[in-house]
PDB file of C-alpha atoms in Angstrom:
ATOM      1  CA  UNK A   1       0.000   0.000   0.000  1.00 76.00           C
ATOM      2  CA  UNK A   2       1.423   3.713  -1.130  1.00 90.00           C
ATOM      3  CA  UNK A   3       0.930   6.872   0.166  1.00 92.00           C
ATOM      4  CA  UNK A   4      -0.392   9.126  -2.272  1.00 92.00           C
ATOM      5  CA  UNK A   5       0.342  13.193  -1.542  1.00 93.00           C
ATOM      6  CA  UNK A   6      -1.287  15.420  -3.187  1.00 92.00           C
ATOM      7  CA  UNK A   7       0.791  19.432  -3.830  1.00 91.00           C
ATOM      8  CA  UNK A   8      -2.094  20.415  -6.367  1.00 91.00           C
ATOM      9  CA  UNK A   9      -5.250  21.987  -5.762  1.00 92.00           C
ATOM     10  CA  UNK A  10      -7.495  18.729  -6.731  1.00 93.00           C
ATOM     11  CA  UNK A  11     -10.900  17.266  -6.050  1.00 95.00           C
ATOM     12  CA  UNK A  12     -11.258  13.874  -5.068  1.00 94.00           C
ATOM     13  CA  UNK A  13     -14.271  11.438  -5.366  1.00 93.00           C
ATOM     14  CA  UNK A  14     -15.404   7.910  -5.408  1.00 93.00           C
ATOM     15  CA  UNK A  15     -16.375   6.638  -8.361  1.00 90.00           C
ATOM     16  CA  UNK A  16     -17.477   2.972  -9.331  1.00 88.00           C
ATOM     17  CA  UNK A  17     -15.155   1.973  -5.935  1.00 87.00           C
ATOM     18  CA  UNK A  18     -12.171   3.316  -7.210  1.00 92.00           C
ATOM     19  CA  UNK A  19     -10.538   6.390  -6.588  1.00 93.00           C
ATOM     20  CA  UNK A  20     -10.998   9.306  -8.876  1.00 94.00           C
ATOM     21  CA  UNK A  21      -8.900  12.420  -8.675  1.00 94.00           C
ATOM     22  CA  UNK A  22      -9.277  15.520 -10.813  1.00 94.00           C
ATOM     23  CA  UNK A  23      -6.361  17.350 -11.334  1.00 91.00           C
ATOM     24  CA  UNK A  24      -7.508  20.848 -13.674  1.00 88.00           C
ATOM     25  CA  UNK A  25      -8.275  19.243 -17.073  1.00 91.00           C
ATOM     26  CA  UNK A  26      -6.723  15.729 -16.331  1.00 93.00           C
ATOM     27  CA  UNK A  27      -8.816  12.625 -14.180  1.00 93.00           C
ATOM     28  CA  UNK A  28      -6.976  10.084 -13.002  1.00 92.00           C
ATOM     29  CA  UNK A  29      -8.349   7.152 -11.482  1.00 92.00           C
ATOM     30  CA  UNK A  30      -6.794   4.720  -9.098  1.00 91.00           C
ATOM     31  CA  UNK A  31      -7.810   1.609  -7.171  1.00 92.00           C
ATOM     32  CA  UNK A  32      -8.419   1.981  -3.550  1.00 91.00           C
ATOM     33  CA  UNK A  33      -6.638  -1.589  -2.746  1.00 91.00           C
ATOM     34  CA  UNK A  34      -3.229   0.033  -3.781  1.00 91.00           C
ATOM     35  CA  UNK A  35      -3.429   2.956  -1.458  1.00 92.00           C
ATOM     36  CA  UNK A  36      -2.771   3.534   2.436  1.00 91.00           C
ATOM     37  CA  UNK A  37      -2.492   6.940   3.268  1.00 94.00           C
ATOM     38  CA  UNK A  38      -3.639  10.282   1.249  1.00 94.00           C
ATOM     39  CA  UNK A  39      -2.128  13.298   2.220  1.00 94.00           C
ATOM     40  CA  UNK A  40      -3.402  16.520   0.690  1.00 94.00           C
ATOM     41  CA  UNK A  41      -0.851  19.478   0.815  1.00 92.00           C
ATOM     42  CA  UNK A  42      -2.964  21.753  -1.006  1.00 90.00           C
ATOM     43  CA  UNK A  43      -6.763  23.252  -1.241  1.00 90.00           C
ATOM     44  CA  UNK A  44      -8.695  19.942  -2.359  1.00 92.00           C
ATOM     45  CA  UNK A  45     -11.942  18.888  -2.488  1.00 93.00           C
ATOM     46  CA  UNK A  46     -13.613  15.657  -1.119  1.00 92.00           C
ATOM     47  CA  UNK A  47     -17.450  14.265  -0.254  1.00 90.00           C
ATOM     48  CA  UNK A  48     -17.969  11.942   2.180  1.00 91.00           C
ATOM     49  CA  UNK A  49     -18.827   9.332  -0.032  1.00 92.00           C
ATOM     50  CA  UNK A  50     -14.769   9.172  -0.614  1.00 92.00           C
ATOM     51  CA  UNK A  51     -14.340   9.164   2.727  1.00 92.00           C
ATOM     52  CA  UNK A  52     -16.977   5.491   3.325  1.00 91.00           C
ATOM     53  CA  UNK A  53     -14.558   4.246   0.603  1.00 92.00           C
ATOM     54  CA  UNK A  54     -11.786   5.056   2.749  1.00 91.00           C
ATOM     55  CA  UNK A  55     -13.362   3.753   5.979  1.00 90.00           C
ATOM     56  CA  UNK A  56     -14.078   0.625   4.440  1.00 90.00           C
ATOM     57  CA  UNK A  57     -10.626   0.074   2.512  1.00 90.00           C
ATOM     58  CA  UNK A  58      -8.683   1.550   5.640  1.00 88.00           C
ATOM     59  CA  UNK A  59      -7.215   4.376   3.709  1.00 91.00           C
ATOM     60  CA  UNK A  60      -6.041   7.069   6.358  1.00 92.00           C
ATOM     61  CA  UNK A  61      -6.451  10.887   4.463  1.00 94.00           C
ATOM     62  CA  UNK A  62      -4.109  13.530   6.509  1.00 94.00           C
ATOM     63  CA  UNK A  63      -5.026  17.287   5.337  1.00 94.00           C
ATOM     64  CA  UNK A  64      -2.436  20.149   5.488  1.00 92.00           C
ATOM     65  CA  UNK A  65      -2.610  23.486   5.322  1.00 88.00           C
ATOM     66  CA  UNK A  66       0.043  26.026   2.857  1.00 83.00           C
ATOM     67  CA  UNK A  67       2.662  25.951   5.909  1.00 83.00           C
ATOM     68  CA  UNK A  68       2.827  22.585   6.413  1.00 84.00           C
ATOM     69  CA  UNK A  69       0.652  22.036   9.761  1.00 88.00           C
ATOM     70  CA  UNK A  70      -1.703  19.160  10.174  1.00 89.00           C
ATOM     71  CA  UNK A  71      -5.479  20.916   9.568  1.00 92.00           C
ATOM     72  CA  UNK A  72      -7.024  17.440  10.586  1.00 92.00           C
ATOM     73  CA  UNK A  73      -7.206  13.506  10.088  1.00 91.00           C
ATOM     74  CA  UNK A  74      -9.760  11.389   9.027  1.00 92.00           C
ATOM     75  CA  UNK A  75      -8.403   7.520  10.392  1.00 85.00           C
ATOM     76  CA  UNK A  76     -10.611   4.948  10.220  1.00 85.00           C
ATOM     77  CA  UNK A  77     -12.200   3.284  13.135  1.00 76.00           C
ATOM     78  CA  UNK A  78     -11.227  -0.013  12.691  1.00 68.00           C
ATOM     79  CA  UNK A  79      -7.422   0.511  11.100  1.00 61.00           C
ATOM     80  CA  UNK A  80      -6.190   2.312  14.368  1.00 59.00           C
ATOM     81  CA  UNK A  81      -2.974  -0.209  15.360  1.00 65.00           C
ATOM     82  CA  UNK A  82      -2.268   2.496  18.354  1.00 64.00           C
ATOM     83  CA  UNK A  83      -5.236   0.532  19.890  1.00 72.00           C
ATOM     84  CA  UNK A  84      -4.214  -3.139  18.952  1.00 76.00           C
ATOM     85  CA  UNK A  85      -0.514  -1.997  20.247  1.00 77.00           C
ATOM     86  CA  UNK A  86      -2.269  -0.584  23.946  1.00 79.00           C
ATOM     87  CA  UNK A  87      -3.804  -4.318  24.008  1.00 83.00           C
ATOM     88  CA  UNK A  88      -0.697  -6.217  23.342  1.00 83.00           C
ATOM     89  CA  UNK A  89       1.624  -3.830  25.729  1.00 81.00           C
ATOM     90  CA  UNK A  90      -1.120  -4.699  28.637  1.00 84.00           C
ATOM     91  CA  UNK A  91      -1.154  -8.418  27.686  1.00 86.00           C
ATOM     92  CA  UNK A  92       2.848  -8.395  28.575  1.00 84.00           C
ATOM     93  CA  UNK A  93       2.456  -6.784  31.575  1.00 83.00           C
ATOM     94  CA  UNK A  94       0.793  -9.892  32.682  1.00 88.00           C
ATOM     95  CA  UNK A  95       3.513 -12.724  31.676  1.00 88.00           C
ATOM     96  CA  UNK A  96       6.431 -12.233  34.007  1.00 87.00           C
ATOM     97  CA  UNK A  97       8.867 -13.533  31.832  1.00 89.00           C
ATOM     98  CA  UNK A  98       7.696 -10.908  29.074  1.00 89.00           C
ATOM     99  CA  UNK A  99       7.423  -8.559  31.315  1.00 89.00           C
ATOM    100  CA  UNK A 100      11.420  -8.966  32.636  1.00 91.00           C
ATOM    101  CA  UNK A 101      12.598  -9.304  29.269  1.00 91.00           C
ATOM    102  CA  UNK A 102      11.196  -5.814  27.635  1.00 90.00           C
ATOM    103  CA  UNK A 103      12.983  -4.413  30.950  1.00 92.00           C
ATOM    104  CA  UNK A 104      16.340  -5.687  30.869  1.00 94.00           C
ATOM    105  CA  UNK A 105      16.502  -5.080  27.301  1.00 94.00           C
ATOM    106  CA  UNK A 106      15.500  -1.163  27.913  1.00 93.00           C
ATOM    107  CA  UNK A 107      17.868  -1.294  30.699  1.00 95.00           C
ATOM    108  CA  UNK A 108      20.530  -2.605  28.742  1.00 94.00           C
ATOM    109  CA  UNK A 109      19.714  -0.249  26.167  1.00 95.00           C
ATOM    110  CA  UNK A 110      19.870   2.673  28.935  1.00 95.00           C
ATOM    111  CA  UNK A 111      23.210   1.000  29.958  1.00 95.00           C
ATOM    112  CA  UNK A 112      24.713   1.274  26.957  1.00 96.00           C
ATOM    113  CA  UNK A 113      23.686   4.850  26.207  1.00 95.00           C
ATOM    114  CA  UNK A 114      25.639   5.863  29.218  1.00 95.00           C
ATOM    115  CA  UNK A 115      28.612   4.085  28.864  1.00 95.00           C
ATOM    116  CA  UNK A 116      28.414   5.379  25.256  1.00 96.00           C
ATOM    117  CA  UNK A 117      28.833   8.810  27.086  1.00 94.00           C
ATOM    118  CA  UNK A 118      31.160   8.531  29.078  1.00 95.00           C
ATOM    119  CA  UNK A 119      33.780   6.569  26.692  1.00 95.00           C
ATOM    120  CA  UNK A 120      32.973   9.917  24.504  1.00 95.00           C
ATOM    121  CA  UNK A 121      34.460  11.480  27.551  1.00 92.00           C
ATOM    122  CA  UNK A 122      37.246   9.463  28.418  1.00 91.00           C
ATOM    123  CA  UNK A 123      38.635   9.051  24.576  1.00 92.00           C
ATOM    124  CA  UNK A 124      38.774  13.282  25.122  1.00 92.00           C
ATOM    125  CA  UNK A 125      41.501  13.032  27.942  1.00 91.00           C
ATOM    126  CA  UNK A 126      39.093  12.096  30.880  1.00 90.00           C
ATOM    127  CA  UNK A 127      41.104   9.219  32.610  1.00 89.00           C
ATOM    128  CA  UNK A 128      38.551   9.526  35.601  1.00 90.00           C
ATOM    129  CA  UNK A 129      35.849   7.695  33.461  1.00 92.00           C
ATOM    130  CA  UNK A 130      37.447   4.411  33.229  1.00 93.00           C
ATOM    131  CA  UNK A 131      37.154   2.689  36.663  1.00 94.00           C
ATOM    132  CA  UNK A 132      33.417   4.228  36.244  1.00 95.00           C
ATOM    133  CA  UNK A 133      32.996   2.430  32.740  1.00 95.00           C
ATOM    134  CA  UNK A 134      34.248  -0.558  33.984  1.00 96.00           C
ATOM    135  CA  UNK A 135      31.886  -0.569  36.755  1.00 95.00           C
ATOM    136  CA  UNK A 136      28.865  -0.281  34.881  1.00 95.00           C
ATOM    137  CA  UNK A 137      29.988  -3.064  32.234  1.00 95.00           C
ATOM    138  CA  UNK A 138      29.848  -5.063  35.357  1.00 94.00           C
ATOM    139  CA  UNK A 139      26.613  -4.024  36.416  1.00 93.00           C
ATOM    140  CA  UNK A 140      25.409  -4.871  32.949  1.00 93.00           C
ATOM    141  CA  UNK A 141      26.153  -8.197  33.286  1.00 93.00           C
ATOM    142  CA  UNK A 142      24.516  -8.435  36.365  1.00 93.00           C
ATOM    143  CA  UNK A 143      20.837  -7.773  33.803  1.00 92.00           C
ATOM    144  CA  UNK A 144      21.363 -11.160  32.696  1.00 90.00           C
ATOM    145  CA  UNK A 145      20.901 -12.885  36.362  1.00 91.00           C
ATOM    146  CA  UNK A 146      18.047 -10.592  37.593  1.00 91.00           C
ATOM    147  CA  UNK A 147      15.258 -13.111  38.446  1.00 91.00           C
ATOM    148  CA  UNK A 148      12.499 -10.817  39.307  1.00 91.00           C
ATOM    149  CA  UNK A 149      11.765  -7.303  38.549  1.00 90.00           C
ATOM    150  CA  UNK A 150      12.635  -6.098  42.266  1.00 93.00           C
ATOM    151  CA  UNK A 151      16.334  -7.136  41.475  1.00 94.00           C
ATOM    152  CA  UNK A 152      16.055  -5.381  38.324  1.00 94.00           C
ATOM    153  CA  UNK A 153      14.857  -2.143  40.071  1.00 95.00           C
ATOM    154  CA  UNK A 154      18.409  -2.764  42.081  1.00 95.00           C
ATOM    155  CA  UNK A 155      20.278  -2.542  39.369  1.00 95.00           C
ATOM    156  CA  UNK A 156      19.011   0.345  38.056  1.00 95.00           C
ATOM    157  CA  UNK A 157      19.374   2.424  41.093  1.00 96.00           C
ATOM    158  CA  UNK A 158      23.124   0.691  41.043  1.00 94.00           C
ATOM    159  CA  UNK A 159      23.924   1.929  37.165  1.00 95.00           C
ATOM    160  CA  UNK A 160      21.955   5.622  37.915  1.00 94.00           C
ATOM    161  CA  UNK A 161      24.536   5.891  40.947  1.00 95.00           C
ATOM    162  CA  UNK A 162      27.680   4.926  39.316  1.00 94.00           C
ATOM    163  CA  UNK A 163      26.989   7.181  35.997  1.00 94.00           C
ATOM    164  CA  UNK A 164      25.775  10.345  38.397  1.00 94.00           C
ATOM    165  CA  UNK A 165      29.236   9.695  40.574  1.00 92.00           C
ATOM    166  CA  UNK A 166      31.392  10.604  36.829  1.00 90.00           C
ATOM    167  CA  UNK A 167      30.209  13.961  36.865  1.00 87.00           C
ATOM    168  CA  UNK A 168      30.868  14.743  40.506  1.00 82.00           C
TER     169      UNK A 168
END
């Protein structure tokens, strides 16, 4: 599925269940199936029968205005994966196992951002970071053997208080 922008002033319409779109003298018509998203960039015109087609073919139409803000959104009621993803994230909440692995991997992640830091710090002359660096590599290891989320928590508070003590 494409996303089909739109720079022209143009009026859009359904027609026999495809898409129609008048540009000036020139119609060009295009099947719903191949398209995702419409954005319109410029003054267009629509009815709402394009936008049932829309609905029902979950085509998302995103209007903005000559500067470039969003004016407004039509997204179709059923096509909205921001919902499906809120189900799934609560779902994991309630496996354990899930639940500990999406946290040491944005721990790690978190981890590695500030060792990241502070290695951009010692490679600039700052010989003070290194016993600090070291430290944290070990309490990165330590993600690995966390059991429960309380020992995770532990950790945390262990790597937030060794990367705070390299800029005392």
């Amino acid at each position: 599925m494409e996303t089909l922008f739109i720079a022209r002033e143009a009026q859009l319409r359904q027609h026999e269940n495809t898409l129609q779109i008048k540009l000036g003298d020139k119609v060009r018509s295009l099947p719903i199936e191949k398209v995702g998203h419409i954005v319109l960039l410029a003054e267009s015109r629509l009815n709402s029968r394009l936008l049932g087609l829309c609905g029902k073919h979950g085509v998302r139409l995103s209007v903005f205005d000559y500067y470039g803000y969003c004016k407004g959104a039509f997204e179709p009621w059923n096509h909205n994966p921001a919902g499906k993803v809120k189900l799934k994230q609560a779902a994991l909440l309630l496996e354990d196992q899930q639940r500990l692995s999406v946290a040491r991997e944005i721990l790690r992640g978190a981890a590695h951002n500030r060792i990241a830091n502070l290695k951009y710090y010692q490679y600039r002359g700052n010989e003070a970071m290194k016993p600090i660096i070291q430290t944290l590599q070990i309490q990165m290891t330590k993600l690995n053997t966390a059991l429960d989320t309380s020992t995770l928590m532990g950790i945390e508070g262990n790597l937030h208080q060794d990367y705070y003590t390299a800029w005392k």
